[in-house]
Amino acid sequence: MLSLNRKYIQVERNGRLSYGGSQMWSDNPTVKICGCGPVAVLDTLLYLTHRQESPLSLAEYNRMLEEMSKRYFPLVRPFGINGLLLAAGMNRLLRRYRLPYRAFWAISGRKFWSRVEELLCQDLPVIFSVGPNFPAVWQKHRLTFYRKTAEGLYIPASSAKSHYITATGIDPDWLRISSWGTEYYISRKEYDEYIRRYSTAIVSNILMLRRIG
């Protein structure tokens, strides 16, 4: 599996280490309900600035998430934030931390998976959106998240729609992701099918980071 080069973000919570952050830990009800986008951005920035080398405390992580959500991401309950506004907030943060990247929302279908591989080859986490059902937004179709067993089996463990996740690895069939502080896997075939049958690439896509300068 093609993976990030370094250890991914860890948060110490109840004596255990997470795999990335989670909006579910926040005391802010708006962030808890629809803060998955800011979580994905915060984890990506922490990785890019090498803050992942030692675990963060839960209090420190929640403080950063609260500050970032208030200043850069206008969350609207229960919808959260769309990809264009997420990219805009990300670009403000990239400038703030003087990181040599620019964020763009959405990649065309024929280049989609090759761009994901390209970003991971550059040691860049990839923010994905599992968008809402579209145009029938009231429907409840969801994308399955899997856990990988020690024997290499993929077992359904959760599911989501209208949700941002962060990819940390890829192979021809599977994408390894961080969501809700947990390591999961999604099927590339099932993600493509979800977009084709239940959603649209306008809202189910990736945040592309491009190096500048």
PDB file of N, CA, C and O in Angstrom, residues 90-148:
ATOM      1  N   MET A  90      -8.791  26.646   4.125  1.00  0.00           N
ATOM      2  CA  MET A  90      -7.496  25.976   4.087  1.00  0.00           C
ATOM      3  C   MET A  90      -6.423  26.902   3.520  1.00  0.00           C
ATOM      4  O   MET A  90      -5.301  26.969   4.049  1.00  0.00           O
ATOM      5  N   ASN A  91      -6.739  27.643   2.462  1.00  0.00           N
ATOM      6  CA  ASN A  91      -5.750  28.541   1.867  1.00  0.00           C
ATOM      7  C   ASN A  91      -5.356  29.663   2.817  1.00  0.00           C
ATOM      8  O   ASN A  91      -4.189  30.075   2.856  1.00  0.00           O
ATOM      9  N   ARG A  92      -6.298  30.169   3.599  1.00  0.00           N
ATOM     10  CA  ARG A  92      -5.951  31.181   4.597  1.00  0.00           C
ATOM     11  C   ARG A  92      -4.988  30.610   5.628  1.00  0.00           C
ATOM     12  O   ARG A  92      -4.029  31.275   6.042  1.00  0.00           O
ATOM     13  N   LEU A  93      -5.218  29.371   6.028  1.00  0.00           N
ATOM     14  CA  LEU A  93      -4.333  28.737   7.011  1.00  0.00           C
ATOM     15  C   LEU A  93      -2.967  28.417   6.421  1.00  0.00           C
ATOM     16  O   LEU A  93      -1.940  28.552   7.093  1.00  0.00           O
ATOM     17  N   LEU A  94      -2.930  27.995   5.172  1.00  0.00           N
ATOM     18  CA  LEU A  94      -1.642  27.726   4.523  1.00  0.00           C
ATOM     19  C   LEU A  94      -0.799  28.994   4.462  1.00  0.00           C
ATOM     20  O   LEU A  94       0.422  28.963   4.674  1.00  0.00           O
ATOM     21  N   ARG A  95      -1.452  30.131   4.191  1.00  0.00           N
ATOM     22  CA  ARG A  95      -0.719  31.409   4.192  1.00  0.00           C
ATOM     23  C   ARG A  95      -0.276  31.773   5.603  1.00  0.00           C
ATOM     24  O   ARG A  95       0.853  32.256   5.802  1.00  0.00           O
ATOM     25  N   ARG A  96      -1.146  31.554   6.570  1.00  0.00           N
ATOM     26  CA  ARG A  96      -0.805  31.892   7.962  1.00  0.00           C
ATOM     27  C   ARG A  96       0.442  31.142   8.423  1.00  0.00           C
ATOM     28  O   ARG A  96       1.315  31.709   9.097  1.00  0.00           O
ATOM     29  N   TYR A  97       0.532  29.871   8.089  1.00  0.00           N
ATOM     30  CA  TYR A  97       1.658  29.051   8.533  1.00  0.00           C
ATOM     31  C   TYR A  97       2.795  29.000   7.508  1.00  0.00           C
ATOM     32  O   TYR A  97       3.748  28.241   7.682  1.00  0.00           O
ATOM     33  N   ARG A  98       2.660  29.823   6.457  1.00  0.00           N
ATOM     34  CA  ARG A  98       3.709  29.942   5.434  1.00  0.00           C
ATOM     35  C   ARG A  98       4.088  28.587   4.846  1.00  0.00           C
ATOM     36  O   ARG A  98       5.274  28.264   4.651  1.00  0.00           O
ATOM     37  N   LEU A  99       3.078  27.807   4.560  1.00  0.00           N
ATOM     38  CA  LEU A  99       3.288  26.507   3.923  1.00  0.00           C
ATOM     39  C   LEU A  99       3.155  26.665   2.415  1.00  0.00           C
ATOM     40  O   LEU A  99       2.238  27.344   1.937  1.00  0.00           O
ATOM     41  N   PRO A 100       4.037  26.067   1.637  1.00  0.00           N
ATOM     42  CA  PRO A 100       4.120  26.342   0.194  1.00  0.00           C
ATOM     43  C   PRO A 100       3.118  25.552  -0.643  1.00  0.00           C
ATOM     44  O   PRO A 100       3.484  24.858  -1.606  1.00  0.00           O
ATOM     45  N   TYR A 101       1.832  25.638  -0.281  1.00  0.00           N
ATOM     46  CA  TYR A 101       0.798  24.906  -1.003  1.00  0.00           C
ATOM     47  C   TYR A 101      -0.419  25.803  -1.226  1.00  0.00           C
ATOM     48  O   TYR A 101      -0.625  26.780  -0.508  1.00  0.00           O
ATOM     49  N   ARG A 102      -1.205  25.417  -2.212  1.00  0.00           N
ATOM     50  CA  ARG A 102      -2.502  26.036  -2.430  1.00  0.00           C
ATOM     51  C   ARG A 102      -3.535  24.930  -2.598  1.00  0.00           C
ATOM     52  O   ARG A 102      -3.262  23.906  -3.226  1.00  0.00           O
ATOM     53  N   ALA A 103      -4.702  25.142  -1.997  1.00  0.00           N
ATOM     54  CA  ALA A 103      -5.755  24.131  -1.999  1.00  0.00           C
ATOM     55  C   ALA A 103      -6.777  24.426  -3.094  1.00  0.00           C
ATOM     56  O   ALA A 103      -7.156  25.583  -3.313  1.00  0.00           O
ATOM     57  N   PHE A 104      -7.215  23.369  -3.770  1.00  0.00           N
ATOM     58  CA  PHE A 104      -8.240  23.461  -4.808  1.00  0.00           C
ATOM     59  C   PHE A 104      -9.281  22.377  -4.555  1.00  0.00           C
ATOM     60  O   PHE A 104      -8.929  21.252  -4.199  1.00  0.00           O
ATOM     61  N   TRP A 105     -10.551  22.724  -4.773  1.00  0.00           N
ATOM     62  CA  TRP A 105     -11.607  21.734  -4.577  1.00  0.00           C
ATOM     63  C   TRP A 105     -11.954  21.053  -5.888  1.00  0.00           C
ATOM     64  O   TRP A 105     -12.174  21.715  -6.894  1.00  0.00           O
ATOM     65  N   ALA A 106     -11.972  19.734  -5.859  1.00  0.00           N
ATOM     66  CA  ALA A 106     -12.524  18.883  -6.914  1.00  0.00           C
ATOM     67  C   ALA A 106     -11.553  18.602  -8.064  1.00  0.00           C
ATOM     68  O   ALA A 106     -10.881  19.483  -8.578  1.00  0.00           O
ATOM     69  N   ILE A 107     -11.499  17.329  -8.433  1.00  0.00           N
ATOM     70  CA  ILE A 107     -10.679  16.812  -9.525  1.00  0.00           C
ATOM     71  C   ILE A 107     -11.602  16.073 -10.493  1.00  0.00           C
ATOM     72  O   ILE A 107     -12.523  15.389 -10.078  1.00  0.00           O
ATOM     73  N   SER A 108     -11.335  16.201 -11.801  1.00  0.00           N
ATOM     74  CA  SER A 108     -12.172  15.527 -12.796  1.00  0.00           C
ATOM     75  C   SER A 108     -12.037  14.006 -12.670  1.00  0.00           C
ATOM     76  O   SER A 108     -11.006  13.495 -12.220  1.00  0.00           O
ATOM     77  N   GLY A 109     -13.085  13.298 -13.090  1.00  0.00           N
ATOM     78  CA  GLY A 109     -13.179  11.865 -12.880  1.00  0.00           C
ATOM     79  C   GLY A 109     -12.013  11.064 -13.408  1.00  0.00           C
ATOM     80  O   GLY A 109     -11.489  10.184 -12.728  1.00  0.00           O
ATOM     81  N   ARG A 110     -11.564  11.335 -14.622  1.00  0.00           N
ATOM     82  CA  ARG A 110     -10.519  10.501 -15.212  1.00  0.00           C
ATOM     83  C   ARG A 110      -9.161  10.677 -14.536  1.00  0.00           C
ATOM     84  O   ARG A 110      -8.278   9.835 -14.687  1.00  0.00           O
ATOM     85  N   LYS A 111      -8.970  11.776 -13.814  1.00  0.00           N
ATOM     86  CA  LYS A 111      -7.705  12.012 -13.129  1.00  0.00           C
ATOM     87  C   LYS A 111      -7.799  11.757 -11.625  1.00  0.00           C
ATOM     88  O   LYS A 111      -6.798  11.889 -10.918  1.00  0.00           O
ATOM     89  N   PHE A 112      -8.973  11.387 -11.161  1.00  0.00           N
ATOM     90  CA  PHE A 112      -9.235  11.397  -9.725  1.00  0.00           C
ATOM     91  C   PHE A 112      -8.252  10.527  -8.934  1.00  0.00           C
ATOM     92  O   PHE A 112      -7.515  11.018  -8.077  1.00  0.00           O
ATOM     93  N   TRP A 113      -8.230   9.249  -9.200  1.00  0.00           N
ATOM     94  CA  TRP A 113      -7.409   8.351  -8.384  1.00  0.00           C
ATOM     95  C   TRP A 113      -5.920   8.558  -8.618  1.00  0.00           C
ATOM     96  O   TRP A 113      -5.112   8.402  -7.691  1.00  0.00           O
ATOM     97  N   SER A 114      -5.529   8.950  -9.834  1.00  0.00           N
ATOM     98  CA  SER A 114      -4.106   9.228 -10.074  1.00  0.00           C
ATOM     99  C   SER A 114      -3.651  10.447  -9.270  1.00  0.00           C
ATOM    100  O   SER A 114      -2.510  10.500  -8.800  1.00  0.00           O
ATOM    101  N   ARG A 115      -4.547  11.430  -9.085  1.00  0.00           N
ATOM    102  CA  ARG A 115      -4.207  12.603  -8.269  1.00  0.00           C
ATOM    103  C   ARG A 115      -4.069  12.220  -6.801  1.00  0.00           C
ATOM    104  O   ARG A 115      -3.192  12.726  -6.094  1.00  0.00           O
ATOM    105  N   VAL A 116      -4.926  11.324  -6.336  1.00  0.00           N
ATOM    106  CA  VAL A 116      -4.798  10.855  -4.946  1.00  0.00           C
ATOM    107  C   VAL A 116      -3.444  10.181  -4.737  1.00  0.00           C
ATOM    108  O   VAL A 116      -2.736  10.452  -3.758  1.00  0.00           O
ATOM    109  N   GLU A 117      -3.056   9.305  -5.651  1.00  0.00           N
ATOM    110  CA  GLU A 117      -1.763   8.635  -5.554  1.00  0.00           C
ATOM    111  C   GLU A 117      -0.616   9.641  -5.615  1.00  0.00           C
ATOM    112  O   GLU A 117       0.374   9.522  -4.875  1.00  0.00           O
ATOM    113  N   GLU A 118      -0.756  10.621  -6.485  1.00  0.00           N
ATOM    114  CA  GLU A 118       0.278  11.656  -6.624  1.00  0.00           C
ATOM    115  C   GLU A 118       0.471  12.417  -5.321  1.00  0.00           C
ATOM    116  O   GLU A 118       1.607  12.669  -4.902  1.00  0.00           O
ATOM    117  N   LEU A 119      -0.626  12.774  -4.648  1.00  0.00           N
ATOM    118  CA  LEU A 119      -0.535  13.515  -3.391  1.00  0.00           C
ATOM    119  C   LEU A 119       0.106  12.665  -2.303  1.00  0.00           C
ATOM    120  O   LEU A 119       0.974  13.144  -1.555  1.00  0.00           O
ATOM    121  N   LEU A 120      -0.297  11.410  -2.197  1.00  0.00           N
ATOM    122  CA  LEU A 120       0.292  10.542  -1.173  1.00  0.00           C
ATOM    123  C   LEU A 120       1.775  10.295  -1.448  1.00  0.00           C
ATOM    124  O   LEU A 120       2.575  10.190  -0.507  1.00  0.00           O
ATOM    125  N   CYS A 121       2.150  10.223  -2.724  1.00  0.00           N
ATOM    126  CA  CYS A 121       3.574  10.092  -3.066  1.00  0.00           C
ATOM    127  C   CYS A 121       4.381  11.305  -2.603  1.00  0.00           C
ATOM    128  O   CYS A 121       5.574  11.196  -2.316  1.00  0.00           O
ATOM    129  N   GLN A 122       3.721  12.462  -2.533  1.00  0.00           N
ATOM    130  CA  GLN A 122       4.367  13.682  -2.050  1.00  0.00           C
ATOM    131  C   GLN A 122       4.267  13.818  -0.531  1.00  0.00           C
ATOM    132  O   GLN A 122       4.597  14.852   0.023  1.00  0.00           O
ATOM    133  N   ASP A 123       3.810  12.762   0.140  1.00  0.00           N
ATOM    134  CA  ASP A 123       3.644  12.749   1.599  1.00  0.00           C
ATOM    135  C   ASP A 123       2.619  13.776   2.055  1.00  0.00           C
ATOM    136  O   ASP A 123       2.791  14.441   3.079  1.00  0.00           O
ATOM    137  N   LEU A 124       1.519  13.886   1.291  1.00  0.00           N
ATOM    138  CA  LEU A 124       0.437  14.810   1.624  1.00  0.00           C
ATOM    139  C   LEU A 124      -0.829  14.020   1.932  1.00  0.00           C
ATOM    140  O   LEU A 124      -1.294  13.248   1.089  1.00  0.00           O
ATOM    141  N   PRO A 125      -1.424  14.193   3.120  1.00  0.00           N
ATOM    142  CA  PRO A 125      -2.736  13.601   3.367  1.00  0.00           C
ATOM    143  C   PRO A 125      -3.755  14.148   2.365  1.00  0.00           C
ATOM    144  O   PRO A 125      -3.607  15.271   1.872  1.00  0.00           O
ATOM    145  N   VAL A 126      -4.789  13.371   2.072  1.00  0.00           N
ATOM    146  CA  VAL A 126      -5.786  13.772   1.083  1.00  0.00           C
ATOM    147  C   VAL A 126      -7.159  13.847   1.743  1.00  0.00           C
ATOM    148  O   VAL A 126      -7.666  12.830   2.226  1.00  0.00           O
ATOM    149  N   ILE A 127      -7.749  15.039   1.755  1.00  0.00           N
ATOM    150  CA  ILE A 127      -9.076  15.226   2.328  1.00  0.00           C
ATOM    151  C   ILE A 127     -10.128  14.823   1.296  1.00  0.00           C
ATOM    152  O   ILE A 127     -10.166  15.360   0.194  1.00  0.00           O
ATOM    153  N   PHE A 128     -10.964  13.868   1.667  1.00  0.00           N
ATOM    154  CA  PHE A 128     -12.054  13.369   0.827  1.00  0.00           C
ATOM    155  C   PHE A 128     -13.386  13.851   1.378  1.00  0.00           C
ATOM    156  O   PHE A 128     -13.543  14.018   2.591  1.00  0.00           O
ATOM    157  N   SER A 129     -14.349  13.997   0.486  1.00  0.00           N
ATOM    158  CA  SER A 129     -15.732  14.184   0.902  1.00  0.00           C
ATOM    159  C   SER A 129     -16.571  12.999   0.442  1.00  0.00           C
ATOM    160  O   SER A 129     -16.537  12.635  -0.729  1.00  0.00           O
ATOM    161  N   VAL A 130     -17.291  12.391   1.385  1.00  0.00           N
ATOM    162  CA  VAL A 130     -18.377  11.480   1.049  1.00  0.00           C
ATOM    163  C   VAL A 130     -19.619  12.361   1.085  1.00  0.00           C
ATOM    164  O   VAL A 130     -20.184  12.629   2.144  1.00  0.00           O
ATOM    165  N   GLY A 131     -20.012  12.878  -0.063  1.00  0.00           N
ATOM    166  CA  GLY A 131     -21.029  13.913  -0.112  1.00  0.00           C
ATOM    167  C   GLY A 131     -22.421  13.418   0.229  1.00  0.00           C
ATOM    168  O   GLY A 131     -22.656  12.216   0.431  1.00  0.00           O
ATOM    169  N   PRO A 132     -23.371  14.337   0.285  1.00  0.00           N
ATOM    170  CA  PRO A 132     -24.762  13.950   0.528  1.00  0.00           C
ATOM    171  C   PRO A 132     -25.353  13.230  -0.678  1.00  0.00           C
ATOM    172  O   PRO A 132     -24.799  13.276  -1.777  1.00  0.00           O
ATOM    173  N   ASN A 133     -26.460  12.553  -0.466  1.00  0.00           N
ATOM    174  CA  ASN A 133     -27.217  12.021  -1.602  1.00  0.00           C
ATOM    175  C   ASN A 133     -27.690  13.196  -2.454  1.00  0.00           C
ATOM    176  O   ASN A 133     -28.088  14.236  -1.928  1.00  0.00           O
ATOM    177  N   PHE A 134     -27.605  13.029  -3.778  1.00  0.00           N
ATOM    178  CA  PHE A 134     -27.930  14.138  -4.672  1.00  0.00           C
ATOM    179  C   PHE A 134     -28.471  13.590  -5.992  1.00  0.00           C
ATOM    180  O   PHE A 134     -27.919  12.636  -6.526  1.00  0.00           O
ATOM    181  N   PRO A 135     -29.556  14.144  -6.530  1.00  0.00           N
ATOM    182  CA  PRO A 135     -30.290  15.320  -6.029  1.00  0.00           C
ATOM    183  C   PRO A 135     -31.290  15.002  -4.930  1.00  0.00           C
ATOM    184  O   PRO A 135     -31.848  15.915  -4.328  1.00  0.00           O
ATOM    185  N   ALA A 136     -31.524  13.723  -4.647  1.00  0.00           N
ATOM    186  CA  ALA A 136     -32.502  13.337  -3.620  1.00  0.00           C
ATOM    187  C   ALA A 136     -31.829  13.380  -2.246  1.00  0.00           C
ATOM    188  O   ALA A 136     -31.486  12.347  -1.665  1.00  0.00           O
ATOM    189  N   VAL A 137     -31.618  14.582  -1.736  1.00  0.00           N
ATOM    190  CA  VAL A 137     -30.820  14.769  -0.519  1.00  0.00           C
ATOM    191  C   VAL A 137     -31.457  14.124   0.703  1.00  0.00           C
ATOM    192  O   VAL A 137     -30.776  13.901   1.709  1.00  0.00           O
ATOM    193  N   TRP A 138     -32.758  13.825   0.650  1.00  0.00           N
ATOM    194  CA  TRP A 138     -33.445  13.229   1.797  1.00  0.00           C
ATOM    195  C   TRP A 138     -33.192  11.727   1.899  1.00  0.00           C
ATOM    196  O   TRP A 138     -33.507  11.115   2.927  1.00  0.00           O
ATOM    197  N   GLN A 139     -32.629  11.131   0.860  1.00  0.00           N
ATOM    198  CA  GLN A 139     -32.388   9.697   0.920  1.00  0.00           C
ATOM    199  C   GLN A 139     -31.246   9.370   1.880  1.00  0.00           C
ATOM    200  O   GLN A 139     -30.481  10.245   2.280  1.00  0.00           O
ATOM    201  N   LYS A 140     -31.124   8.102   2.236  1.00  0.00           N
ATOM    202  CA  LYS A 140     -30.219   7.702   3.319  1.00  0.00           C
ATOM    203  C   LYS A 140     -29.144   6.715   2.871  1.00  0.00           C
ATOM    204  O   LYS A 140     -28.638   5.930   3.687  1.00  0.00           O
ATOM    205  N   HIS A 141     -28.787   6.735   1.600  1.00  0.00           N
ATOM    206  CA  HIS A 141     -27.707   5.863   1.139  1.00  0.00           C
ATOM    207  C   HIS A 141     -26.381   6.329   1.731  1.00  0.00           C
ATOM    208  O   HIS A 141     -26.084   7.528   1.750  1.00  0.00           O
ATOM    209  N   ARG A 142     -25.574   5.381   2.189  1.00  0.00           N
ATOM    210  CA  ARG A 142     -24.317   5.696   2.867  1.00  0.00           C
ATOM    211  C   ARG A 142     -23.187   4.846   2.295  1.00  0.00           C
ATOM    212  O   ARG A 142     -23.426   3.785   1.715  1.00  0.00           O
ATOM    213  N   LEU A 143     -21.952   5.320   2.501  1.00  0.00           N
ATOM    214  CA  LEU A 143     -20.760   4.579   2.084  1.00  0.00           C
ATOM    215  C   LEU A 143     -20.236   3.777   3.271  1.00  0.00           C
ATOM    216  O   LEU A 143     -20.091   4.309   4.379  1.00  0.00           O
ATOM    217  N   THR A 144     -19.939   2.517   3.038  1.00  0.00           N
ATOM    218  CA  THR A 144     -19.467   1.630   4.105  1.00  0.00           C
ATOM    219  C   THR A 144     -18.000   1.889   4.428  1.00  0.00           C
ATOM    220  O   THR A 144     -17.164   2.022   3.534  1.00  0.00           O
ATOM    221  N   PHE A 145     -17.691   1.940   5.720  1.00  0.00           N
ATOM    222  CA  PHE A 145     -16.322   1.992   6.228  1.00  0.00           C
ATOM    223  C   PHE A 145     -15.992   0.614   6.800  1.00  0.00           C
ATOM    224  O   PHE A 145     -16.806   0.028   7.509  1.00  0.00           O
ATOM    225  N   TYR A 146     -14.784   0.144   6.514  1.00  0.00           N
ATOM    226  CA  TYR A 146     -14.358  -1.189   6.950  1.00  0.00           C
ATOM    227  C   TYR A 146     -13.186  -1.099   7.926  1.00  0.00           C
ATOM    228  O   TYR A 146     -12.385  -0.168   7.872  1.00  0.00           O
ATOM    229  N   ARG A 147     -13.107  -2.103   8.780  1.00  0.00           N
ATOM    230  CA  ARG A 147     -11.905  -2.337   9.583  1.00  0.00           C
ATOM    231  C   ARG A 147     -11.140  -3.509   8.976  1.00  0.00           C
ATOM    232  O   ARG A 147     -11.756  -4.465   8.490  1.00  0.00           O
ATOM    233  N   LYS A 148      -9.814  -3.446   9.057  1.00  0.00           N
ATOM    234  CA  LYS A 148      -8.986  -4.538   8.542  1.00  0.00           C
ATOM    235  C   LYS A 148      -8.520  -5.407   9.698  1.00  0.00           C
ATOM    236  O   LYS A 148      -7.929  -4.917  10.664  1.00  0.00           O
TER     237      LYS A 148
END
